[in-house]
């Protein structure tokens, strides 16, 4: 047993006694502030004994040569304290309840144990049980107190200072229930080449932009979570040309609030029993609030992992957005069911809107996890009048398509995803998605997408991450219905999304990610020149 652990036990007894009992020649009550100081010392893995007296010259406390050495099991003081501990049980914490008097103690460890025994004797006397404390024990305590007076005084001084500091912290702290976590993204990049033919015409300007998120995470019971997120950003997407907008290659963290803070998310999660968790989204809810997107290391919601909307997760997940609720239930450690319902117009009371009378997305997902390394999921999403989050061809984004005059669209989407960790440093993920879209009063369209990704955790150093994503963003493969076929056609060719990135973890709080995104046959049209986007994302977390 190492000395630090033994000291923890002694100190625990000291803390308890100082907080609860008046004592005969006992030190002042323990202040909470020195406890914080002690915890910071533990966190740094430092030896507790010298940390006891950072502002005190220990030599000034030496009154005899014996104080320069530890207290040995053969010393009379050691044997006297051992006898008191066994008689009164004033030092507790060992599994067998014994003092384990078989190793030397520092004089400060010894003083802590002595102080606990003094308080135990004081407690018995205060309870009218003075007959249980023998005269010989009181004499031994008095002699021990005299010999270790310097160490006891040091303990009292540090405890007083801690109480004062803790009182200050409690008066000035932000909240006892809320933790602030932040993330800031600085991004520089742009279209390097391509995007200048057929129906795609993109500018090639280099831009520098940011997104900052502040999460206020509150817990009232320790098991629940109230998250309030404020966000500010000024990112105009590279492929958002007003003349010829492109939905492929959109950046996940692209958002422009004009550098004004907005309420980006407001949700409350709480357990219902041991296996069920409920999520209530009051603003900007998303599927990943209550469902595993089965894309580990790659889905970082823009701040880590993939830099693009498509690479982050299967695009059919984006059919869910807005206000509503979700439930996640674990039948076992291997089988999890997720259900959710979100509406982007739930707060609008006008006709054709509201929680149940307007646009919505509903999800059902079953996740199978036969081991820690394997995840397999199947999911179904039914949605009305919502788009797939701005991914894929313009035709695949049926809602609001100019040729349709903003016609209402009902979609049934089916997805499958899997993740397999080949080794601690190699993870392979993949998904496939199919959407059967019905443009009300016009006809039907079939939309497909797929992707495979490789993640390389700790590549080149702990905390680093390499990633490669190859897939096909949503593509219309078939159009039926006379009216609809007169307005749009199936996409003529196939575009591939190829993305590579590497996150270099400079520190626990800073990561730099250079990335390249290559789009072949943009908009699923071979008449368009390939597009290459280059950018560098720097993420600060605090």
mmCIF file with all atom_site columns, N, CA, C and O in Angstrom, residues 92-139:
data_model
loop_
_atom_site.group_PDB
_atom_site.id
_atom_site.type_symbol
_atom_site.label_atom_id
_atom_site.label_alt_id
_atom_site.label_comp_id
_atom_site.label_asym_id
_atom_site.label_entity_id
_atom_site.label_seq_id
_atom_site.pdbx_PDB_ins_code
_atom_site.Cartn_x
_atom_site.Cartn_y
_atom_site.Cartn_z
_atom_site.occupancy
_atom_site.B_iso_or_equiv
_atom_site.pdbx_formal_charge
_atom_site.auth_seq_id
_atom_site.auth_comp_id
_atom_site.auth_asym_id
_atom_site.auth_atom_id
_atom_site.pdbx_PDB_model_num
ATOM 1   N N  . UNK A 1 92  ? -10.539 5.025  10.075 1.00 0.00 ? 92  UNK A N  1
ATOM 2   C CA . UNK A 1 92  ? -11.265 3.985  9.350  1.00 0.00 ? 92  UNK A CA 1
ATOM 3   C C  . UNK A 1 92  ? -10.926 4.076  7.875  1.00 0.00 ? 92  UNK A C  1
ATOM 4   O O  . UNK A 1 92  ? -10.385 5.061  7.398  1.00 0.00 ? 92  UNK A O  1
ATOM 5   N N  . UNK A 1 93  ? -11.280 3.048  7.131  1.00 0.00 ? 93  UNK A N  1
ATOM 6   C CA . UNK A 1 93  ? -11.084 3.090  5.695  1.00 0.00 ? 93  UNK A CA 1
ATOM 7   C C  . UNK A 1 93  ? -10.381 1.892  5.128  1.00 0.00 ? 93  UNK A C  1
ATOM 8   O O  . UNK A 1 93  ? -10.539 1.575  3.963  1.00 0.00 ? 93  UNK A O  1
ATOM 9   N N  . UNK A 1 94  ? -9.581  1.182  5.952  1.00 0.00 ? 94  UNK A N  1
ATOM 10  C CA . UNK A 1 94  ? -8.959  -0.038 5.459  1.00 0.00 ? 94  UNK A CA 1
ATOM 11  C C  . UNK A 1 94  ? -10.019 -1.123 5.309  1.00 0.00 ? 94  UNK A C  1
ATOM 12  O O  . UNK A 1 94  ? -10.976 -1.190 6.091  1.00 0.00 ? 94  UNK A O  1
ATOM 13  N N  . UNK A 1 95  ? -9.872  -1.985 4.298  1.00 0.00 ? 95  UNK A N  1
ATOM 14  C CA . UNK A 1 95  ? -10.878 -3.025 4.071  1.00 0.00 ? 95  UNK A CA 1
ATOM 15  C C  . UNK A 1 95  ? -11.157 -3.883 5.296  1.00 0.00 ? 95  UNK A C  1
ATOM 16  O O  . UNK A 1 95  ? -12.289 -4.279 5.532  1.00 0.00 ? 95  UNK A O  1
ATOM 17  N N  . UNK A 1 96  ? -10.105 -4.206 6.073  1.00 0.00 ? 96  UNK A N  1
ATOM 18  C CA . UNK A 1 96  ? -10.321 -5.068 7.243  1.00 0.00 ? 96  UNK A CA 1
ATOM 19  C C  . UNK A 1 96  ? -10.506 -4.273 8.524  1.00 0.00 ? 96  UNK A C  1
ATOM 20  O O  . UNK A 1 96  ? -10.579 -4.838 9.611  1.00 0.00 ? 96  UNK A O  1
ATOM 21  N N  . UNK A 1 97  ? -10.552 -2.931 8.437  1.00 0.00 ? 97  UNK A N  1
ATOM 22  C CA . UNK A 1 97  ? -10.781 -2.094 9.596  1.00 0.00 ? 97  UNK A CA 1
ATOM 23  C C  . UNK A 1 97  ? -9.603  -1.960 10.526 1.00 0.00 ? 97  UNK A C  1
ATOM 24  O O  . UNK A 1 97  ? -9.707  -1.357 11.581 1.00 0.00 ? 97  UNK A O  1
ATOM 25  N N  . UNK A 1 98  ? -8.455  -2.492 10.172 1.00 0.00 ? 98  UNK A N  1
ATOM 26  C CA . UNK A 1 98  ? -7.283  -2.441 11.035 1.00 0.00 ? 98  UNK A CA 1
ATOM 27  C C  . UNK A 1 98  ? -6.439  -1.205 10.747 1.00 0.00 ? 98  UNK A C  1
ATOM 28  O O  . UNK A 1 98  ? -6.595  -0.557 9.724  1.00 0.00 ? 98  UNK A O  1
ATOM 29  N N  . UNK A 1 99  ? -5.534  -0.922 11.666 1.00 0.00 ? 99  UNK A N  1
ATOM 30  C CA . UNK A 1 99  ? -4.622  0.201  11.502 1.00 0.00 ? 99  UNK A CA 1
ATOM 31  C C  . UNK A 1 99  ? -3.457  -0.162 10.596 1.00 0.00 ? 99  UNK A C  1
ATOM 32  O O  . UNK A 1 99  ? -2.838  0.689  9.992  1.00 0.00 ? 99  UNK A O  1
ATOM 33  N N  . UNK A 1 100 ? -3.182  -1.447 10.462 1.00 0.00 ? 100 UNK A N  1
ATOM 34  C CA . UNK A 1 100 ? -2.068  -1.937 9.651  1.00 0.00 ? 100 UNK A CA 1
ATOM 35  C C  . UNK A 1 100 ? -0.748  -1.290 10.085 1.00 0.00 ? 100 UNK A C  1
ATOM 36  O O  . UNK A 1 100 ? -0.063  -0.635 9.293  1.00 0.00 ? 100 UNK A O  1
ATOM 37  N N  . UNK A 1 101 ? -0.453  -1.446 11.325 1.00 0.00 ? 101 UNK A N  1
ATOM 38  C CA . UNK A 1 101 ? 0.753   -0.825 11.857 1.00 0.00 ? 101 UNK A CA 1
ATOM 39  C C  . UNK A 1 101 ? 2.013   -1.576 11.497 1.00 0.00 ? 101 UNK A C  1
ATOM 40  O O  . UNK A 1 101 ? 2.645   -2.186 12.365 1.00 0.00 ? 101 UNK A O  1
ATOM 41  N N  . UNK A 1 102 ? 2.356   -1.577 10.233 1.00 0.00 ? 102 UNK A N  1
ATOM 42  C CA . UNK A 1 102 ? 3.528   -2.314 9.783  1.00 0.00 ? 102 UNK A CA 1
ATOM 43  C C  . UNK A 1 102 ? 4.406   -1.513 8.841  1.00 0.00 ? 102 UNK A C  1
ATOM 44  O O  . UNK A 1 102 ? 5.226   -2.067 8.136  1.00 0.00 ? 102 UNK A O  1
ATOM 45  N N  . UNK A 1 103 ? 4.237   -0.186 8.800  1.00 0.00 ? 103 UNK A N  1
ATOM 46  C CA . UNK A 1 103 ? 5.053   0.624  7.909  1.00 0.00 ? 103 UNK A CA 1
ATOM 47  C C  . UNK A 1 103 ? 5.237   2.001  8.544  1.00 0.00 ? 103 UNK A C  1
ATOM 48  O O  . UNK A 1 103 ? 4.399   2.478  9.321  1.00 0.00 ? 103 UNK A O  1
ATOM 49  N N  . UNK A 1 104 ? 6.346   2.683  8.250  1.00 0.00 ? 104 UNK A N  1
ATOM 50  C CA . UNK A 1 104 ? 6.576   4.020  8.807  1.00 0.00 ? 104 UNK A CA 1
ATOM 51  C C  . UNK A 1 104 ? 5.538   5.007  8.287  1.00 0.00 ? 104 UNK A C  1
ATOM 52  O O  . UNK A 1 104 ? 5.026   4.888  7.173  1.00 0.00 ? 104 UNK A O  1
ATOM 53  N N  . UNK A 1 105 ? 5.223   6.025  9.089  1.00 0.00 ? 105 UNK A N  1
ATOM 54  C CA . UNK A 1 105 ? 4.336   7.108  8.699  1.00 0.00 ? 105 UNK A CA 1
ATOM 55  C C  . UNK A 1 105 ? 5.107   8.418  8.765  1.00 0.00 ? 105 UNK A C  1
ATOM 56  O O  . UNK A 1 105 ? 5.934   8.613  9.658  1.00 0.00 ? 105 UNK A O  1
ATOM 57  N N  . UNK A 1 106 ? 4.837   9.305  7.845  1.00 0.00 ? 106 UNK A N  1
ATOM 58  C CA . UNK A 1 106 ? 5.406   10.644 7.985  1.00 0.00 ? 106 UNK A CA 1
ATOM 59  C C  . UNK A 1 106 ? 4.769   11.297 9.202  1.00 0.00 ? 106 UNK A C  1
ATOM 60  O O  . UNK A 1 106 ? 3.698   10.895 9.669  1.00 0.00 ? 106 UNK A O  1
ATOM 61  N N  . UNK A 1 107 ? 5.415   12.321 9.706  1.00 0.00 ? 107 UNK A N  1
ATOM 62  C CA . UNK A 1 107 ? 4.891   12.967 10.901 1.00 0.00 ? 107 UNK A CA 1
ATOM 63  C C  . UNK A 1 107 ? 3.560   13.655 10.627 1.00 0.00 ? 107 UNK A C  1
ATOM 64  O O  . UNK A 1 107 ? 2.740   13.815 11.519 1.00 0.00 ? 107 UNK A O  1
ATOM 65  N N  . UNK A 1 108 ? 3.318   14.055 9.380  1.00 0.00 ? 108 UNK A N  1
ATOM 66  C CA . UNK A 1 108 ? 2.041   14.685 9.068  1.00 0.00 ? 108 UNK A CA 1
ATOM 67  C C  . UNK A 1 108 ? 0.931   13.647 8.940  1.00 0.00 ? 108 UNK A C  1
ATOM 68  O O  . UNK A 1 108 ? -0.212  13.878 9.329  1.00 0.00 ? 108 UNK A O  1
ATOM 69  N N  . UNK A 1 109 ? 1.244   12.485 8.382  1.00 0.00 ? 109 UNK A N  1
ATOM 70  C CA . UNK A 1 109 ? 0.268   11.395 8.382  1.00 0.00 ? 109 UNK A CA 1
ATOM 71  C C  . UNK A 1 109 ? -0.076  11.011 9.818  1.00 0.00 ? 109 UNK A C  1
ATOM 72  O O  . UNK A 1 109 ? -1.236  10.799 10.167 1.00 0.00 ? 109 UNK A O  1
ATOM 73  N N  . UNK A 1 110 ? 0.954   10.900 10.630 1.00 0.00 ? 110 UNK A N  1
ATOM 74  C CA . UNK A 1 110 ? 0.749   10.516 12.018 1.00 0.00 ? 110 UNK A CA 1
ATOM 75  C C  . UNK A 1 110 ? -0.124  11.548 12.738 1.00 0.00 ? 110 UNK A C  1
ATOM 76  O O  . UNK A 1 110 ? -1.036  11.202 13.493 1.00 0.00 ? 110 UNK A O  1
ATOM 77  N N  . UNK A 1 111 ? 0.154   12.835 12.487 1.00 0.00 ? 111 UNK A N  1
ATOM 78  C CA . UNK A 1 111 ? -0.625  13.892 13.144 1.00 0.00 ? 111 UNK A CA 1
ATOM 79  C C  . UNK A 1 111 ? -2.084  13.836 12.743 1.00 0.00 ? 111 UNK A C  1
ATOM 80  O O  . UNK A 1 111 ? -2.982  14.108 13.554 1.00 0.00 ? 111 UNK A O  1
ATOM 81  N N  . UNK A 1 112 ? -2.359  13.490 11.484 1.00 0.00 ? 112 UNK A N  1
ATOM 82  C CA . UNK A 1 112 ? -3.741  13.384 11.037 1.00 0.00 ? 112 UNK A CA 1
ATOM 83  C C  . UNK A 1 112 ? -4.465  12.280 11.795 1.00 0.00 ? 112 UNK A C  1
ATOM 84  O O  . UNK A 1 112 ? -5.613  12.437 12.230 1.00 0.00 ? 112 UNK A O  1
ATOM 85  N N  . UNK A 1 113 ? -3.797  11.132 11.951 1.00 0.00 ? 113 UNK A N  1
ATOM 86  C CA . UNK A 1 113 ? -4.399  10.049 12.716 1.00 0.00 ? 113 UNK A CA 1
ATOM 87  C C  . UNK A 1 113 ? -4.581  10.421 14.173 1.00 0.00 ? 113 UNK A C  1
ATOM 88  O O  . UNK A 1 113 ? -5.595  10.091 14.797 1.00 0.00 ? 113 UNK A O  1
ATOM 89  N N  . UNK A 1 114 ? -3.601  11.096 14.737 1.00 0.00 ? 114 UNK A N  1
ATOM 90  C CA . UNK A 1 114 ? -3.691  11.538 16.126 1.00 0.00 ? 114 UNK A CA 1
ATOM 91  C C  . UNK A 1 114 ? -4.872  12.480 16.313 1.00 0.00 ? 114 UNK A C  1
ATOM 92  O O  . UNK A 1 114 ? -5.635  12.368 17.286 1.00 0.00 ? 114 UNK A O  1
ATOM 93  N N  . UNK A 1 115 ? -5.045  13.409 15.375 1.00 0.00 ? 115 UNK A N  1
ATOM 94  C CA . UNK A 1 115 ? -6.130  14.370 15.482 1.00 0.00 ? 115 UNK A CA 1
ATOM 95  C C  . UNK A 1 115 ? -7.492  13.661 15.462 1.00 0.00 ? 115 UNK A C  1
ATOM 96  O O  . UNK A 1 115 ? -8.424  14.029 16.185 1.00 0.00 ? 115 UNK A O  1
ATOM 97  N N  . UNK A 1 116 ? -7.596  12.619 14.629 1.00 0.00 ? 116 UNK A N  1
ATOM 98  C CA . UNK A 1 116 ? -8.847  11.871 14.568 1.00 0.00 ? 116 UNK A CA 1
ATOM 99  C C  . UNK A 1 116 ? -9.136  11.193 15.899 1.00 0.00 ? 116 UNK A C  1
ATOM 100 O O  . UNK A 1 116 ? -10.291 11.151 16.345 1.00 0.00 ? 116 UNK A O  1
ATOM 101 N N  . UNK A 1 117 ? -8.125  10.648 16.537 1.00 0.00 ? 117 UNK A N  1
ATOM 102 C CA . UNK A 1 117 ? -8.331  9.989  17.829 1.00 0.00 ? 117 UNK A CA 1
ATOM 103 C C  . UNK A 1 117 ? -8.672  11.002 18.924 1.00 0.00 ? 117 UNK A C  1
ATOM 104 O O  . UNK A 1 117 ? -9.471  10.719 19.829 1.00 0.00 ? 117 UNK A O  1
ATOM 105 N N  . UNK A 1 118 ? -8.067  12.167 18.855 1.00 0.00 ? 118 UNK A N  1
ATOM 106 C CA . UNK A 1 118 ? -8.417  13.216 19.813 1.00 0.00 ? 118 UNK A CA 1
ATOM 107 C C  . UNK A 1 118 ? -9.882  13.595 19.690 1.00 0.00 ? 118 UNK A C  1
ATOM 108 O O  . UNK A 1 118 ? -10.588 13.765 20.695 1.00 0.00 ? 118 UNK A O  1
ATOM 109 N N  . UNK A 1 119 ? -10.356 13.706 18.466 1.00 0.00 ? 119 UNK A N  1
ATOM 110 C CA . UNK A 1 119 ? -11.754 14.079 18.259 1.00 0.00 ? 119 UNK A CA 1
ATOM 111 C C  . UNK A 1 119 ? -12.699 12.963 18.699 1.00 0.00 ? 119 UNK A C  1
ATOM 112 O O  . UNK A 1 119 ? -13.802 13.225 19.175 1.00 0.00 ? 119 UNK A O  1
ATOM 113 N N  . UNK A 1 120 ? -12.277 11.708 18.512 1.00 0.00 ? 120 UNK A N  1
ATOM 114 C CA . UNK A 1 120 ? -13.120 10.597 18.940 1.00 0.00 ? 120 UNK A CA 1
ATOM 115 C C  . UNK A 1 120 ? -13.268 10.609 20.453 1.00 0.00 ? 120 UNK A C  1
ATOM 116 O O  . UNK A 1 120 ? -14.372 10.409 20.989 1.00 0.00 ? 120 UNK A O  1
ATOM 117 N N  . UNK A 1 121 ? -12.178 10.855 21.164 1.00 0.00 ? 121 UNK A N  1
ATOM 118 C CA . UNK A 1 121 ? -12.242 10.932 22.621 1.00 0.00 ? 121 UNK A CA 1
ATOM 119 C C  . UNK A 1 121 ? -13.127 12.097 23.044 1.00 0.00 ? 121 UNK A C  1
ATOM 120 O O  . UNK A 1 121 ? -13.931 11.987 23.981 1.00 0.00 ? 121 UNK A O  1
ATOM 121 N N  . UNK A 1 122 ? -13.009 13.229 22.339 1.00 0.00 ? 122 UNK A N  1
ATOM 122 C CA . UNK A 1 122 ? -13.828 14.395 22.646 1.00 0.00 ? 122 UNK A CA 1
ATOM 123 C C  . UNK A 1 122 ? -15.303 14.085 22.442 1.00 0.00 ? 122 UNK A C  1
ATOM 124 O O  . UNK A 1 122 ? -16.165 14.507 23.228 1.00 0.00 ? 122 UNK A O  1
ATOM 125 N N  . UNK A 1 123 ? -15.604 13.341 21.394 1.00 0.00 ? 123 UNK A N  1
ATOM 126 C CA . UNK A 1 123 ? -16.996 12.986 21.103 1.00 0.00 ? 123 UNK A CA 1
ATOM 127 C C  . UNK A 1 123 ? -17.588 12.132 22.227 1.00 0.00 ? 123 UNK A C  1
ATOM 128 O O  . UNK A 1 123 ? -18.723 12.364 22.669 1.00 0.00 ? 123 UNK A O  1
ATOM 129 N N  . UNK A 1 124 ? -16.817 11.156 22.687 1.00 0.00 ? 124 UNK A N  1
ATOM 130 C CA . UNK A 1 124 ? -17.311 10.279 23.753 1.00 0.00 ? 124 UNK A CA 1
ATOM 131 C C  . UNK A 1 124 ? -17.568 11.074 25.037 1.00 0.00 ? 124 UNK A C  1
ATOM 132 O O  . UNK A 1 124 ? -18.573 10.856 25.727 1.00 0.00 ? 124 UNK A O  1
ATOM 133 N N  . UNK A 1 125 ? -16.676 11.998 25.350 1.00 0.00 ? 125 UNK A N  1
ATOM 134 C CA . UNK A 1 125 ? -16.835 12.815 26.557 1.00 0.00 ? 125 UNK A CA 1
ATOM 135 C C  . UNK A 1 125 ? -18.070 13.701 26.411 1.00 0.00 ? 125 UNK A C  1
ATOM 136 O O  . UNK A 1 125 ? -18.871 13.853 27.351 1.00 0.00 ? 125 UNK A O  1
ATOM 137 N N  . UNK A 1 126 ? -18.271 14.318 25.228 1.00 0.00 ? 126 UNK A N  1
ATOM 138 C CA . UNK A 1 126 ? -19.415 15.194 25.012 1.00 0.00 ? 126 UNK A CA 1
ATOM 139 C C  . UNK A 1 126 ? -20.731 14.435 25.101 1.00 0.00 ? 126 UNK A C  1
ATOM 140 O O  . UNK A 1 126 ? -21.772 15.007 25.457 1.00 0.00 ? 126 UNK A O  1
ATOM 141 N N  . UNK A 1 127 ? -20.727 13.127 24.785 1.00 0.00 ? 127 UNK A N  1
ATOM 142 C CA . UNK A 1 127 ? -21.934 12.306 24.840 1.00 0.00 ? 127 UNK A CA 1
ATOM 143 C C  . UNK A 1 127 ? -22.166 11.718 26.233 1.00 0.00 ? 127 UNK A C  1
ATOM 144 O O  . UNK A 1 127 ? -23.070 10.897 26.410 1.00 0.00 ? 127 UNK A O  1
ATOM 145 N N  . UNK A 1 128 ? -21.363 12.128 27.204 1.00 0.00 ? 128 UNK A N  1
ATOM 146 C CA . UNK A 1 128 ? -21.511 11.627 28.555 1.00 0.00 ? 128 UNK A CA 1
ATOM 147 C C  . UNK A 1 128 ? -20.970 10.230 28.753 1.00 0.00 ? 128 UNK A C  1
ATOM 148 O O  . UNK A 1 128 ? -21.402 9.531  29.666 1.00 0.00 ? 128 UNK A O  1
ATOM 149 N N  . UNK A 1 129 ? -20.060 9.835  27.868 1.00 0.00 ? 129 UNK A N  1
ATOM 150 C CA . UNK A 1 129 ? -19.477 8.493  27.952 1.00 0.00 ? 129 UNK A CA 1
ATOM 151 C C  . UNK A 1 129 ? -18.019 8.566  28.369 1.00 0.00 ? 129 UNK A C  1
ATOM 152 O O  . UNK A 1 129 ? -17.160 7.833  27.871 1.00 0.00 ? 129 UNK A O  1
ATOM 153 N N  . UNK A 1 130 ? -17.721 9.490  29.302 1.00 0.00 ? 130 UNK A N  1
ATOM 154 C CA . UNK A 1 130 ? -16.332 9.696  29.703 1.00 0.00 ? 130 UNK A CA 1
ATOM 155 C C  . UNK A 1 130 ? -15.739 8.464  30.362 1.00 0.00 ? 130 UNK A C  1
ATOM 156 O O  . UNK A 1 130 ? -14.514 8.291  30.391 1.00 0.00 ? 130 UNK A O  1
ATOM 157 N N  . UNK A 1 131 ? -16.614 7.574  30.895 1.00 0.00 ? 131 UNK A N  1
ATOM 158 C CA . UNK A 1 131 ? -16.094 6.376  31.532 1.00 0.00 ? 131 UNK A CA 1
ATOM 159 C C  . UNK A 1 131 ? -15.456 5.419  30.534 1.00 0.00 ? 131 UNK A C  1
ATOM 160 O O  . UNK A 1 131 ? -14.708 4.521  30.907 1.00 0.00 ? 131 UNK A O  1
ATOM 161 N N  . UNK A 1 132 ? -15.747 5.637  29.222 1.00 0.00 ? 132 UNK A N  1
ATOM 162 C CA . UNK A 1 132 ? -15.170 4.772  28.201 1.00 0.00 ? 132 UNK A CA 1
ATOM 163 C C  . UNK A 1 132 ? -13.766 5.213  27.800 1.00 0.00 ? 132 UNK A C  1
ATOM 164 O O  . UNK A 1 132 ? -13.085 4.534  27.037 1.00 0.00 ? 132 UNK A O  1
ATOM 165 N N  . UNK A 1 133 ? -13.368 6.410  28.279 1.00 0.00 ? 133 UNK A N  1
ATOM 166 C CA . UNK A 1 133 ? -12.034 6.916  27.972 1.00 0.00 ? 133 UNK A CA 1
ATOM 167 C C  . UNK A 1 133 ? -11.192 6.814  29.240 1.00 0.00 ? 133 UNK A C  1
ATOM 168 O O  . UNK A 1 133 ? -11.446 7.510  30.227 1.00 0.00 ? 133 UNK A O  1
ATOM 169 N N  . UNK A 1 134 ? -10.214 5.977  29.220 1.00 0.00 ? 134 UNK A N  1
ATOM 170 C CA . UNK A 1 134 ? -9.418  5.735  30.427 1.00 0.00 ? 134 UNK A CA 1
ATOM 171 C C  . UNK A 1 134 ? -8.435  6.875  30.661 1.00 0.00 ? 134 UNK A C  1
ATOM 172 O O  . UNK A 1 134 ? -8.074  7.613  29.742 1.00 0.00 ? 134 UNK A O  1
ATOM 173 N N  . UNK A 1 135 ? -8.000  7.006  31.929 1.00 0.00 ? 135 UNK A N  1
ATOM 174 C CA . UNK A 1 135 ? -7.020  8.033  32.264 1.00 0.00 ? 135 UNK A CA 1
ATOM 175 C C  . UNK A 1 135 ? -5.715  7.813  31.518 1.00 0.00 ? 135 UNK A C  1
ATOM 176 O O  . UNK A 1 135 ? -5.046  8.769  31.108 1.00 0.00 ? 135 UNK A O  1
ATOM 177 N N  . UNK A 1 136 ? -5.353  6.555  31.337 1.00 0.00 ? 136 UNK A N  1
ATOM 178 C CA . UNK A 1 136 ? -4.095  6.271  30.633 1.00 0.00 ? 136 UNK A CA 1
ATOM 179 C C  . UNK A 1 136 ? -4.183  6.697  29.169 1.00 0.00 ? 136 UNK A C  1
ATOM 180 O O  . UNK A 1 136 ? -3.195  7.200  28.599 1.00 0.00 ? 136 UNK A O  1
ATOM 181 N N  . UNK A 1 137 ? -5.348  6.543  28.570 1.00 0.00 ? 137 UNK A N  1
ATOM 182 C CA . UNK A 1 137 ? -5.513  6.978  27.186 1.00 0.00 ? 137 UNK A CA 1
ATOM 183 C C  . UNK A 1 137 ? -5.450  8.494  27.081 1.00 0.00 ? 137 UNK A C  1
ATOM 184 O O  . UNK A 1 137 ? -4.846  9.043  26.147 1.00 0.00 ? 137 UNK A O  1
ATOM 185 N N  . UNK A 1 138 ? -6.080  9.197  28.036 1.00 0.00 ? 138 UNK A N  1
ATOM 186 C CA . UNK A 1 138 ? -6.024  10.655 28.026 1.00 0.00 ? 138 UNK A CA 1
ATOM 187 C C  . UNK A 1 138 ? -4.589  11.138 28.215 1.00 0.00 ? 138 UNK A C  1
ATOM 188 O O  . UNK A 1 138 ? -4.162  12.111 27.581 1.00 0.00 ? 138 UNK A O  1
ATOM 189 N N  . UNK A 1 139 ? -3.844  10.450 29.079 1.00 0.00 ? 139 UNK A N  1
ATOM 190 C CA . UNK A 1 139 ? -2.450  10.832 29.297 1.00 0.00 ? 139 UNK A CA 1
ATOM 191 C C  . UNK A 1 139 ? -1.636  10.608 28.029 1.00 0.00 ? 139 UNK A C  1
ATOM 192 O O  . UNK A 1 139 ? -0.774  11.431 27.666 1.00 0.00 ? 139 UNK A O  1
#
